[in-house]
Coordinates of C-alpha atoms in Angstrom, one line a residue:
X1 CA -23.4 21.3 2.1
X2 CA -23.5 19.7 5.6
X3 CA -21.2 17.0 4.3
X4 CA -18.6 19.4 3.0
X5 CA -16.1 19.0 5.9
X6 CA -16.4 15.2 5.6
X7 CA -15.8 15.3 1.9
X8 CA -12.9 17.7 2.3
X9 CA -11.2 15.4 4.8
X10 CA -11.6 12.4 2.5
X11 CA -10.1 14.4 -0.4
X12 CA -7.1 15.3 1.8
X13 CA -6.7 11.7 2.9
X14 CA -6.7 10.6 -0.8
X15 CA -3.8 13.0 -1.3
X16 CA -1.6 11.5 1.4
X17 CA -2.6 7.8 1.3
X18 CA 0.6 5.6 1.2
X19 CA 1.5 3.5 -1.8
X20 CA -0.4 5.5 -4.4
X21 CA 2.8 5.8 -6.4
X22 CA 3.1 2.0 -6.4
X23 CA -0.5 1.8 -7.6
X24 CA 0.2 4.2 -10.4
X25 CA 3.2 2.1 -11.5
X26 CA 1.0 -0.9 -11.6
X27 CA -1.3 0.8 -14.2
X28 CA -4.1 2.1 -12.0
X29 CA -5.3 5.6 -12.8
X30 CA -4.2 8.0 -10.0
X31 CA -5.8 11.3 -10.8
X32 CA -6.4 13.3 -7.6
X33 CA -8.3 16.0 -9.4
X34 CA -10.8 13.5 -10.8
X35 CA -10.9 11.7 -7.4
X36 CA -11.8 15.0 -5.6
X37 CA -14.6 15.6 -8.1
X38 CA -16.0 12.1 -7.6
X39 CA -15.9 12.5 -3.8
X40 CA -17.5 15.9 -3.9
X41 CA -20.4 14.5 -6.0
X42 CA -20.7 11.4 -3.7
X43 CA -21.1 13.9 -0.8
X44 CA -23.9 15.7 -2.6
X45 CA -25.7 12.4 -3.4
X46 CA -25.3 11.2 0.2
X47 CA -26.7 14.4 1.6
X48 CA -29.5 15.2 -0.9
X49 CA -30.7 11.7 -2.0
X50 CA -29.8 9.2 0.7
X51 CA -29.8 11.0 4.0
X52 CA -33.5 12.2 3.9
X53 CA -34.6 8.6 3.2
X54 CA -32.8 7.1 6.2
X55 CA -35.3 8.1 9.0
X56 CA -38.1 6.7 6.8
X57 CA -36.2 3.4 6.4
X58 CA -35.7 3.2 10.1
X59 CA -39.3 4.1 10.9
X60 CA -41.1 2.1 8.2
X61 CA -38.7 -0.8 7.7
X62 CA -39.5 -3.6 5.4
X63 CA -42.5 -5.9 5.4
X64 CA -43.7 -9.2 3.9
X65 CA -46.7 -8.9 1.5
X66 CA -47.9 -11.9 -0.5
X67 CA -44.7 -13.8 0.2
X68 CA -42.4 -11.1 -1.0
X69 CA -40.5 -8.2 0.7
X70 CA -41.8 -4.7 0.2
X71 CA -39.4 -1.9 1.1
X72 CA -40.2 1.4 2.6
X73 CA -41.8 4.3 0.7
X74 CA -39.2 6.2 -1.3
X75 CA -36.7 3.4 -1.3
X76 CA -37.2 2.2 -4.9
X77 CA -37.1 5.8 -6.3
X78 CA -33.8 6.5 -4.4
X79 CA -32.3 3.2 -5.5
X80 CA -33.2 3.9 -9.1
X81 CA -31.6 7.3 -9.0
X82 CA -28.5 6.1 -7.2
X83 CA -27.9 3.3 -9.8
X84 CA -28.8 5.5 -12.8
X85 CA -26.0 7.8 -11.7
X86 CA -23.5 5.0 -12.0
X87 CA -22.4 4.5 -8.4
X88 CA -22.3 0.7 -8.4
X89 CA -19.4 -0.1 -10.6
X90 CA -16.6 2.4 -9.7
X91 CA -13.7 -0.1 -9.4
X92 CA -14.8 -2.6 -12.1
X93 CA -13.4 -2.4 -15.7
X94 CA -15.1 -0.1 -18.1
X95 CA -15.5 -3.1 -20.5
X96 CA -18.2 -4.6 -18.3
X97 CA -19.9 -1.4 -17.4
X98 CA -17.7 -0.1 -14.5
X99 CA -15.6 3.0 -14.3
X100 CA -12.2 1.5 -13.9
X101 CA -11.4 3.5 -10.8
X102 CA -9.3 2.2 -7.9
X103 CA -10.7 0.5 -4.8
X104 CA -9.5 3.4 -2.6
X105 CA -11.8 5.8 -4.3
X106 CA -14.7 3.3 -3.9
X107 CA -14.0 3.3 -0.2
X108 CA -14.1 7.0 0.1
X109 CA -17.4 7.2 -1.6
X110 CA -18.8 4.3 0.4
X111 CA -18.0 6.2 3.6
X112 CA -20.2 9.1 2.6
X113 CA -23.1 6.9 1.5
X114 CA -22.9 4.9 4.8
X115 CA -22.9 8.1 6.8
X116 CA -26.2 9.0 5.1
X117 CA -27.7 5.5 5.6
X118 CA -25.9 2.2 6.1
X119 CA -29.2 0.4 5.5
X120 CA -29.5 1.9 2.0
X121 CA -25.8 1.5 1.2
X122 CA -25.7 -2.2 2.1
X123 CA -27.4 -3.3 -1.1
X124 CA -24.7 -1.9 -3.3
X125 CA -21.8 -4.0 -2.0
X126 CA -23.0 -7.6 -2.8
X127 CA -24.1 -6.5 -6.2
X128 CA -20.7 -5.0 -7.1
X129 CA -18.6 -7.8 -5.5
X130 CA -20.8 -10.5 -7.1
X131 CA -20.3 -8.9 -10.5
X132 CA -16.5 -9.1 -9.9
X133 CA -16.6 -12.8 -9.0
X134 CA -18.8 -13.6 -12.0
X135 CA -16.7 -11.7 -14.5
X136 CA -13.6 -13.7 -13.4
X137 CA -15.0 -17.1 -12.5
X138 CA -18.3 -17.7 -14.2
X139 CA -18.9 -19.2 -17.7
X140 CA -18.6 -16.4 -20.3
X141 CA -22.3 -16.5 -21.3
X142 CA -23.4 -16.4 -17.7
X143 CA -21.1 -13.5 -16.9
X144 CA -22.2 -11.6 -20.0
X145 CA -25.8 -12.0 -18.9
X146 CA -25.4 -11.0 -15.3
X147 CA -22.5 -8.6 -14.8
X148 CA -23.9 -5.6 -16.7
X149 CA -27.3 -6.1 -15.1
X150 CA -25.8 -6.1 -11.6
X151 CA -23.7 -3.0 -12.3
X152 CA -26.7 -1.1 -13.7
X153 CA -28.7 -2.0 -10.5
X154 CA -31.4 -3.6 -12.6
X155 CA -30.6 -6.9 -10.9
X156 CA -29.3 -7.5 -7.3
X157 CA -27.2 -10.2 -5.6
X158 CA -26.6 -11.7 -2.2
X159 CA -24.0 -13.8 -0.5
X160 CA -25.6 -16.9 1.0
X161 CA -23.4 -18.8 3.5
X162 CA -25.0 -19.0 6.9
X163 CA -27.5 -21.7 7.8
X164 CA -29.3 -22.4 11.1
X165 CA -26.6 -24.9 12.2
X166 CA -23.7 -23.5 10.2
X167 CA -22.7 -19.9 10.7
X168 CA -19.0 -19.0 10.8
X169 CA -18.3 -22.8 10.9
X170 CA -18.6 -23.0 7.1
X171 CA -17.5 -26.6 6.9
X172 CA -20.8 -27.7 8.5
X173 CA -23.0 -26.4 5.6
X174 CA -25.7 -28.9 4.8
X175 CA -27.4 -27.3 1.8
X176 CA -27.1 -29.8 -1.1
X177 CA -26.5 -29.3 -4.8
X178 CA -27.5 -32.2 -7.0
X179 CA -26.8 -32.5 -10.7
X180 CA -29.8 -33.9 -12.7
X181 CA -29.8 -36.1 -15.7
X182 CA -30.2 -32.9 -17.8
X183 CA -26.9 -31.6 -16.4
X184 CA -28.5 -28.8 -14.5
X185 CA -27.8 -28.3 -10.8
X186 CA -30.6 -28.2 -8.3
X187 CA -30.1 -26.7 -4.8
X188 CA -32.1 -27.6 -1.7
X189 CA -31.6 -26.3 1.8
X190 CA -32.1 -23.3 4.1
X191 CA -30.0 -20.1 4.4
X192 CA -30.4 -17.4 7.0
X193 CA -29.1 -13.9 7.8
X194 CA -29.2 -12.9 4.2
X195 CA -29.1 -9.1 3.8
X196 CA -31.5 -8.0 1.0
X197 CA -32.3 -11.7 0.4
X198 CA -35.6 -10.5 -1.0
X199 CA -36.9 -7.1 -2.0
X200 CA -38.7 -5.1 -4.7
X201 CA -35.8 -2.8 -5.6
X202 CA -34.5 -4.9 -8.5
X203 CA -36.1 -7.1 -11.1
X204 CA -34.1 -10.2 -10.3
X205 CA -31.9 -11.4 -7.5
X206 CA -28.9 -13.8 -7.9
X207 CA -27.9 -15.7 -4.8
X208 CA -24.2 -16.6 -4.7
X209 CA -24.3 -19.6 -2.5
X210 CA -22.1 -22.3 -1.0
X211 CA -23.7 -25.7 -1.2
X212 CA -22.4 -29.3 -0.8
X213 CA -22.0 -30.9 -4.2
X214 CA -20.0 -33.9 -3.3
X215 CA -19.7 -36.5 -0.5
X216 CA -16.7 -35.0 1.1
X217 CA -17.2 -33.4 4.5
X218 CA -15.9 -30.0 5.6
X219 CA -14.8 -27.3 3.2
X220 CA -13.7 -29.7 0.4
X221 CA -17.3 -30.7 -0.5
X222 CA -18.5 -27.2 -1.0
X223 CA -19.0 -25.6 -4.4
X224 CA -20.2 -22.1 -5.4
X225 CA -23.4 -21.5 -7.3
X226 CA -25.4 -18.6 -8.7
X227 CA -29.0 -19.3 -7.9
X228 CA -31.4 -16.8 -9.5
X229 CA -34.6 -16.2 -7.6
X230 CA -36.6 -16.4 -10.8
X231 CA -36.7 -15.4 -14.4
X232 CA -37.2 -11.7 -13.8
X233 CA -40.7 -11.9 -15.3
X234 CA -42.5 -12.8 -12.1
X235 CA -41.9 -16.6 -12.1
X236 CA -40.1 -17.9 -9.0
X237 CA -37.7 -20.8 -9.4
X238 CA -37.7 -22.7 -6.1
X239 CA -36.5 -19.8 -3.9
X240 CA -38.9 -19.2 -1.0
X241 CA -38.9 -16.3 1.5
X242 CA -39.5 -17.9 4.9
X243 CA -39.4 -14.7 6.9
X244 CA -37.6 -11.4 7.6
X245 CA -36.0 -10.8 11.0
X246 CA -37.2 -8.3 13.5
X247 CA -34.0 -6.4 14.3
X248 CA -32.4 -3.9 16.7
X249 CA -31.4 -1.6 13.8
X250 CA -30.9 -1.4 10.0
X251 CA -34.6 -1.6 9.7
X252 CA -34.5 -0.6 6.0
X253 CA -32.3 -3.5 5.1
X254 CA -34.4 -6.7 5.1
X255 CA -32.6 -9.7 6.7
X256 CA -34.1 -12.8 5.3
X257 CA -34.4 -16.5 5.9
X258 CA -34.6 -18.3 2.5
X259 CA -35.6 -21.8 1.5
X260 CA -34.3 -23.4 -1.6
X261 CA -36.5 -26.1 -3.0
X262 CA -34.8 -27.7 -5.9
X263 CA -33.8 -24.3 -7.1
X264 CA -31.8 -24.2 -10.3
X265 CA -28.2 -23.1 -9.8
X266 CA -25.2 -22.4 -12.1
X267 CA -21.8 -23.7 -11.0
X268 CA -19.2 -20.9 -10.6
X269 CA -15.6 -21.9 -10.8
X270 CA -14.5 -25.5 -10.1
X271 CA -16.6 -28.0 -8.3
X272 CA -15.4 -28.5 -4.7
X273 CA -13.5 -25.2 -4.6
X274 CA -16.5 -23.0 -3.6
X275 CA -14.9 -21.2 -0.7
X276 CA -11.8 -20.4 -2.7
X277 CA -13.9 -19.0 -5.6
X278 CA -16.0 -17.0 -3.2
X279 CA -13.0 -15.7 -1.3
X280 CA -12.3 -12.5 -3.3
X281 CA -16.0 -11.5 -2.8
X282 CA -15.6 -12.1 0.9
X283 CA -12.5 -10.0 1.1
X284 CA -14.1 -7.1 -0.7
X285 CA -17.2 -7.3 1.5
X286 CA -15.0 -7.2 4.6
X287 CA -13.1 -4.2 3.1
X288 CA -16.5 -2.4 2.7
X289 CA -17.1 -2.9 6.4
X290 CA -14.4 -0.2 6.9
X291 CA -16.2 2.7 5.3
X292 CA -19.4 1.4 6.7
X293 CA -18.3 1.8 10.3
X294 CA -16.3 5.0 9.7
X295 CA -19.3 6.6 7.9
X296 CA -21.6 5.9 10.8
X297 CA -19.1 7.1 13.3
X298 CA -18.5 10.3 11.3
X299 CA -22.2 11.1 11.4
X300 CA -22.5 10.5 15.1
X301 CA -19.4 12.6 15.7
X302 CA -20.8 15.5 13.6
X303 CA -24.0 15.5 15.6
X304 CA -22.1 15.5 18.9
X305 CA -19.7 18.3 17.9
X306 CA -22.6 20.5 16.7
X307 CA -24.6 19.9 19.9
X308 CA -21.5 20.6 22.1
X309 CA -21.0 23.9 20.4
X310 CA -24.7 24.9 20.8
X311 CA -25.6 23.4 24.2
X312 CA -24.8 25.8 27.1
X313 CA -24.3 24.5 30.6
X314 CA -22.0 25.3 33.4
X315 CA -19.4 28.0 34.0
X316 CA -19.3 30.7 36.6
X317 CA -22.7 31.1 38.4
X318 CA -22.6 34.9 38.0
X319 CA -22.0 34.7 34.2
X320 CA -23.9 33.3 31.2
X321 CA -23.5 29.5 30.8
X322 CA -20.8 28.3 28.4
X323 CA -21.1 25.9 25.5
X324 CA -20.3 22.4 26.8
X325 CA -17.6 22.2 24.2
X326 CA -15.6 24.4 26.6
X327 CA -15.5 21.7 29.3
X328 CA -12.4 19.5 29.5
X329 CA -14.3 16.2 29.7
X330 CA -16.4 17.0 26.6
X331 CA -13.2 18.0 24.8
X332 CA -11.6 14.7 25.7
X333 CA -14.6 12.8 24.3
X334 CA -14.8 14.8 21.1
X335 CA -11.0 14.6 20.5
X336 CA -11.1 10.9 21.2
X337 CA -13.8 10.3 18.7
X338 CA -12.1 12.5 16.1
X339 CA -8.7 10.8 16.6
X340 CA -10.1 7.3 16.1
X341 CA -12.2 8.3 13.1
X342 CA -9.3 10.1 11.2
X343 CA -6.8 7.3 11.9
X344 CA -9.2 4.5 11.0
X345 CA -10.3 6.4 7.9
X346 CA -6.6 6.6 6.8
X347 CA -6.1 3.0 7.6
X348 CA -9.1 1.8 5.6
X349 CA -8.0 3.8 2.5
X350 CA -4.5 2.3 2.9
X351 CA -5.9 -1.2 3.2
X352 CA -7.9 -0.7 0.0
X353 CA -4.8 0.4 -1.8
X354 CA -2.8 -2.5 -0.6
X355 CA -5.5 -5.0 -1.4
X356 CA -5.7 -3.7 -5.0
X357 CA -1.9 -3.9 -5.3
X358 CA -2.1 -7.5 -4.1
X359 CA -4.6 -8.3 -6.8
X360 CA -2.4 -6.9 -9.6
X361 CA 0.3 -9.0 -11.2
X362 CA 3.7 -7.6 -10.7
X363 CA 6.8 -7.6 -8.6
X364 CA 6.1 -7.9 -4.9
X365 CA 2.6 -9.1 -5.3
X366 CA 3.0 -11.7 -2.5
X367 CA 4.2 -9.0 -0.1
X368 CA 1.3 -6.8 -0.9
X369 CA -1.1 -9.7 -0.3
X370 CA 0.5 -10.5 3.0
X371 CA 0.2 -6.9 4.1
X372 CA -3.4 -6.7 3.0
X373 CA -4.3 -9.9 4.9
X374 CA -2.7 -8.4 8.0
X375 CA -4.5 -5.0 7.7
X376 CA -8.0 -6.4 6.7
X377 CA -9.1 -7.9 10.0
X378 CA -7.9 -4.7 11.7
X379 CA -10.0 -2.5 9.4
X380 CA -13.0 -4.8 9.4
X381 CA -13.3 -5.2 13.2
X382 CA -11.8 -1.8 14.2
X383 CA -14.2 0.2 12.0
X384 CA -17.1 -1.9 13.2
X385 CA -16.5 -1.3 16.8
X386 CA -15.6 2.3 16.1
X387 CA -19.1 2.9 14.8
X388 CA -20.7 1.6 18.0
X389 CA -18.2 3.2 20.4
X390 CA -18.4 6.7 18.8
X391 CA -22.2 6.5 18.6
X392 CA -22.2 5.6 22.3
X393 CA -19.8 8.4 23.2
X394 CA -21.8 10.9 21.1
X395 CA -24.9 9.9 23.0
X396 CA -22.9 10.7 26.2
X397 CA -22.1 14.1 24.9
X398 CA -25.8 14.8 24.2
X399 CA -26.8 13.5 27.6
X400 CA -30.5 12.7 28.0
X401 CA -31.3 14.3 24.6
X402 CA -29.1 11.7 22.9
X403 CA -31.3 8.9 24.3
X404 CA -34.4 10.2 22.6
X405 CA -35.5 9.8 19.0
X406 CA -35.4 13.6 18.5
X407 CA -31.7 13.1 17.7
X408 CA -30.3 10.6 15.2
X409 CA -27.6 9.3 17.6
X410 CA -29.7 6.5 19.1
X411 CA -30.4 5.2 15.6
X412 CA -26.8 5.1 14.8
X413 CA -26.1 3.2 18.0
X414 CA -28.7 0.6 17.0
X415 CA -27.6 0.3 13.4
X416 CA -24.0 0.0 14.3
X417 CA -24.2 -2.9 16.8
X418 CA -24.3 -5.6 14.2
X419 CA -21.2 -4.4 12.3
X420 CA -18.9 -6.3 14.6
X421 CA -21.0 -9.5 14.1
X422 CA -21.5 -9.9 10.3
X423 CA -18.7 -10.7 7.8
X424 CA -16.8 -12.4 10.7
X425 CA -17.2 -11.5 14.3
X426 CA -14.6 -9.7 16.4
X427 CA -13.5 -13.1 17.9
X428 CA -13.1 -14.6 14.4
X429 CA -11.0 -11.7 13.2
X430 CA -8.8 -12.1 16.3
X431 CA -8.4 -15.8 15.9
X432 CA -7.6 -15.3 12.2
X433 CA -4.9 -12.8 13.2
X434 CA -3.4 -15.3 15.6
X435 CA -3.7 -18.6 13.8
X436 CA -3.3 -17.6 10.2
X437 CA -1.3 -14.4 10.1
X438 CA 1.0 -15.0 13.1
X439 CA 1.3 -18.8 13.2
X440 CA 0.6 -20.3 9.8
X441 CA 2.2 -17.5 7.8
X442 CA 4.9 -16.9 10.4
X443 CA 4.0 -13.3 10.8
X444 CA 4.9 -12.3 7.2
X445 CA 2.3 -9.5 7.0
X446 CA 3.2 -8.3 10.4
X447 CA 6.9 -8.2 9.6
X448 CA 6.2 -6.2 6.4
X449 CA 4.0 -3.8 8.3
X450 CA 6.6 -3.2 11.0
X451 CA 9.3 -2.6 8.3
X452 CA 7.1 0.0 6.6
X453 CA 6.2 1.8 9.8
X454 CA 9.8 1.9 11.1
X455 CA 11.0 3.4 7.8
X456 CA 8.8 6.4 8.6
X457 CA 9.6 6.9 12.2
X458 CA 11.8 10.0 12.9
X459 CA 13.5 11.4 16.0
X460 CA 10.7 13.7 17.2
X461 CA 8.6 13.0 20.3
X462 CA 5.5 11.9 18.4
X463 CA 7.6 9.5 16.3
X464 CA 9.0 8.0 19.5
X465 CA 5.5 7.5 20.9
X466 CA 4.8 5.3 17.8
X467 CA 8.3 3.6 18.1
X468 CA 7.4 2.5 21.7
X469 CA 4.2 1.0 20.5
X470 CA 5.9 -0.8 17.6
X471 CA 8.4 -2.3 20.0
X472 CA 5.6 -3.5 22.3
X473 CA 3.8 -5.0 19.3
X474 CA 6.9 -6.9 18.2
X475 CA 7.6 -8.2 21.7
X476 CA 4.0 -9.3 22.1
X477 CA 4.0 -11.1 18.7
X478 CA 7.2 -12.9 19.7
X479 CA 5.6 -14.0 23.0
X480 CA 2.4 -15.3 21.2
X481 CA 4.5 -17.0 18.5
X482 CA 6.2 -19.0 21.3
X483 CA 2.7 -20.1 22.6
X484 CA 1.8 -22.0 19.5
X485 CA 2.0 -25.2 21.5
X486 CA -0.3 -23.8 24.1
X487 CA -3.1 -22.5 21.9
X488 CA -5.5 -21.8 24.7
X489 CA -3.1 -19.4 26.4
X490 CA -2.6 -17.5 23.2
X491 CA -6.3 -17.5 22.2
X492 CA -7.2 -16.0 25.5
X493 CA -5.2 -12.9 24.5
X494 CA -6.1 -12.9 20.8
X495 CA -8.6 -10.1 21.1
X496 CA -6.1 -7.9 22.9
X497 CA -3.5 -8.7 20.3
X498 CA -5.8 -7.7 17.5
X499 CA -6.5 -4.4 19.3
X500 CA -2.8 -3.9 19.8
X501 CA -2.1 -4.4 16.1
X502 CA -4.9 -1.9 15.3
X503 CA -3.7 0.7 17.8
X504 CA -0.2 0.6 16.3
X505 CA -1.6 0.7 12.7
X506 CA -3.7 3.7 13.6
X507 CA -0.7 5.3 15.3
X508 CA 1.2 4.9 12.0
X509 CA -1.7 6.7 10.3
X510 CA -1.7 9.4 13.0
X511 CA 2.0 10.2 12.5
X512 CA 1.5 10.4 8.7
X513 CA -1.4 12.8 9.3
X514 CA 0.6 15.1 11.6
X515 CA 3.4 15.1 9.1
X516 CA 1.5 15.5 5.8
X517 CA -2.1 16.9 6.3
X518 CA -1.1 20.5 5.8
X519 CA -1.7 23.8 7.5
X520 CA -5.1 24.9 6.2
X521 CA -8.3 24.4 8.2
X522 CA -8.8 20.9 6.9
X523 CA -5.3 19.8 7.7
X524 CA -5.3 21.5 11.1
X525 CA -8.5 19.7 12.1
X526 CA -7.0 16.3 11.0
X527 CA -3.7 17.0 12.8
X528 CA -5.4 18.0 16.1
X529 CA -7.3 14.6 16.1
X530 CA -4.1 12.7 15.2
X531 CA -2.0 14.4 17.9
X532 CA -4.5 13.4 20.5
X533 CA -4.4 9.8 19.3
X534 CA -0.6 9.7 19.5
X535 CA -0.6 11.2 23.0
X536 CA -2.6 8.2 24.3
X537 CA -1.0 5.5 22.2
X538 CA 1.9 4.4 24.5
X539 CA -0.4 3.9 27.4
X540 CA -3.0 2.0 25.4
X541 CA -0.3 -0.2 23.7
X542 CA 1.2 -1.1 27.1
X543 CA -2.2 -2.2 28.5
X544 CA -3.0 -4.2 25.4
X545 CA 0.4 -5.9 25.3
X546 CA -0.1 -7.0 28.9
X547 CA -3.6 -8.4 28.3
X548 CA -2.5 -10.2 25.1
X549 CA 0.2 -12.2 27.0
X550 CA -1.7 -12.7 30.3
X551 CA -2.6 -16.3 29.3
X552 CA -5.5 -18.6 29.9
X553 CA -5.1 -18.8 33.7
X554 CA -7.5 -15.9 34.2
X555 CA -10.2 -18.1 32.5
X556 CA -10.0 -20.8 35.1
X557 CA -13.0 -19.6 37.0
X558 CA -15.3 -20.0 34.0
X559 CA -16.4 -23.5 35.0
X560 CA -17.8 -22.1 38.2
X561 CA -20.1 -19.8 36.1
X562 CA -21.8 -22.9 34.7
X563 CA -22.8 -24.4 38.1

């Protein structure tokens, strides 16, 4: 299969991912033979079922007919087959219809599905994560009614946060929840940017929504509700499709504006603690941004590599032209892509393992959670930008051909651009790293990360390249910690600091790959990419450290731009 090399690399990563022994001790089933079989099957499903549909989704998109969204031809049949095969509930308990497998395996499979079609794969994530929130926080009868249906794919779910005047600034949400005399909640307001907010792939859609249930302003007045779009028999219950957005990419995934007109809702968790109740779902959706970006990047890289091996240009004028893969500049681009993909893949799988450890009760839970909170913004934003950067570089390798629709690279570029926007923009991830992880938590996750990395650094040259980068990260963090009283200076460098954290984290993964990937063809490919990453790491880290601490003085000219 064309996805075989991709699946083989994922299986090897699952063999060397850190902390799996800790996961096993906490009761998770770590069976690498079973995992390999699951990943192999996910690759076959991605290639045979999902990938052929992707160009149809891009070309046909979704449309509104009689006030409802109609998806592209073939989408319903593919979704039905995908869900029938049981791919929605991998990490959820078997008792509620899941498979009880670890999050790290979920991430590996998601990567393959997203390579095949991110527009298709997007529907699975809110359904799975909503089921997890409902099983832990909803009333038992409500969870019993919804969780099995979500995991079977018969019903779908969304996460509804954004409004026209309240995007990332969640505290400004204006959608209201009112409890009637009958004790039922009624929801009124407008929500936007809702992926799969309406569609014809499932019989019913449950909207997990933040709405203001009290008089308090800001986050304290928000509660979480499950708002069904109807009864599943064709009767709508106050949920109205206003429109679907015309978008740059992801045409097969309808992005909806929804109106809620006295729609009936079910309170989830405690009133006034909506964001806290929704937070686990948000974490897992951000985690899924990792395999989403990596999958798209892997697809773009595979196209560029194949093209570079086949396209012949240049060489001695009195000899046949050579494959462009023989040119140093093309090799630089291809190795750069491969290095970033392999190291981010390893980091995303590591983050999934750490996040699961943080969710299990046991010794050291707080340390695992701190490390997970440190790694998650790196994976979310790093993988998002990786998808766009690698797609852009792949287009460069293809030259003019890459700019045409004859090749899939231009679609990957369009699809990937939004990844760094949804689930928290790059800037929000950077500010989170600065304000919460460094200042509020006093760098607890960073300190844990540095301790883990330093324990694996040896005396060889590649280890020393990583050691230099770790020292720069530590120095930069100390400098930014001292700027807490001058927030603007620190915030001006927050993006560079996030990139520095990511570069060092990927450097850690690169060193592990070099040391552990093995000497067979799969391992040698991974090692070549990782060595290239480590070669460039000290230079990249030095530049990012300088930018992170440059301060806000360089922004002084901004006012002149407004004149």
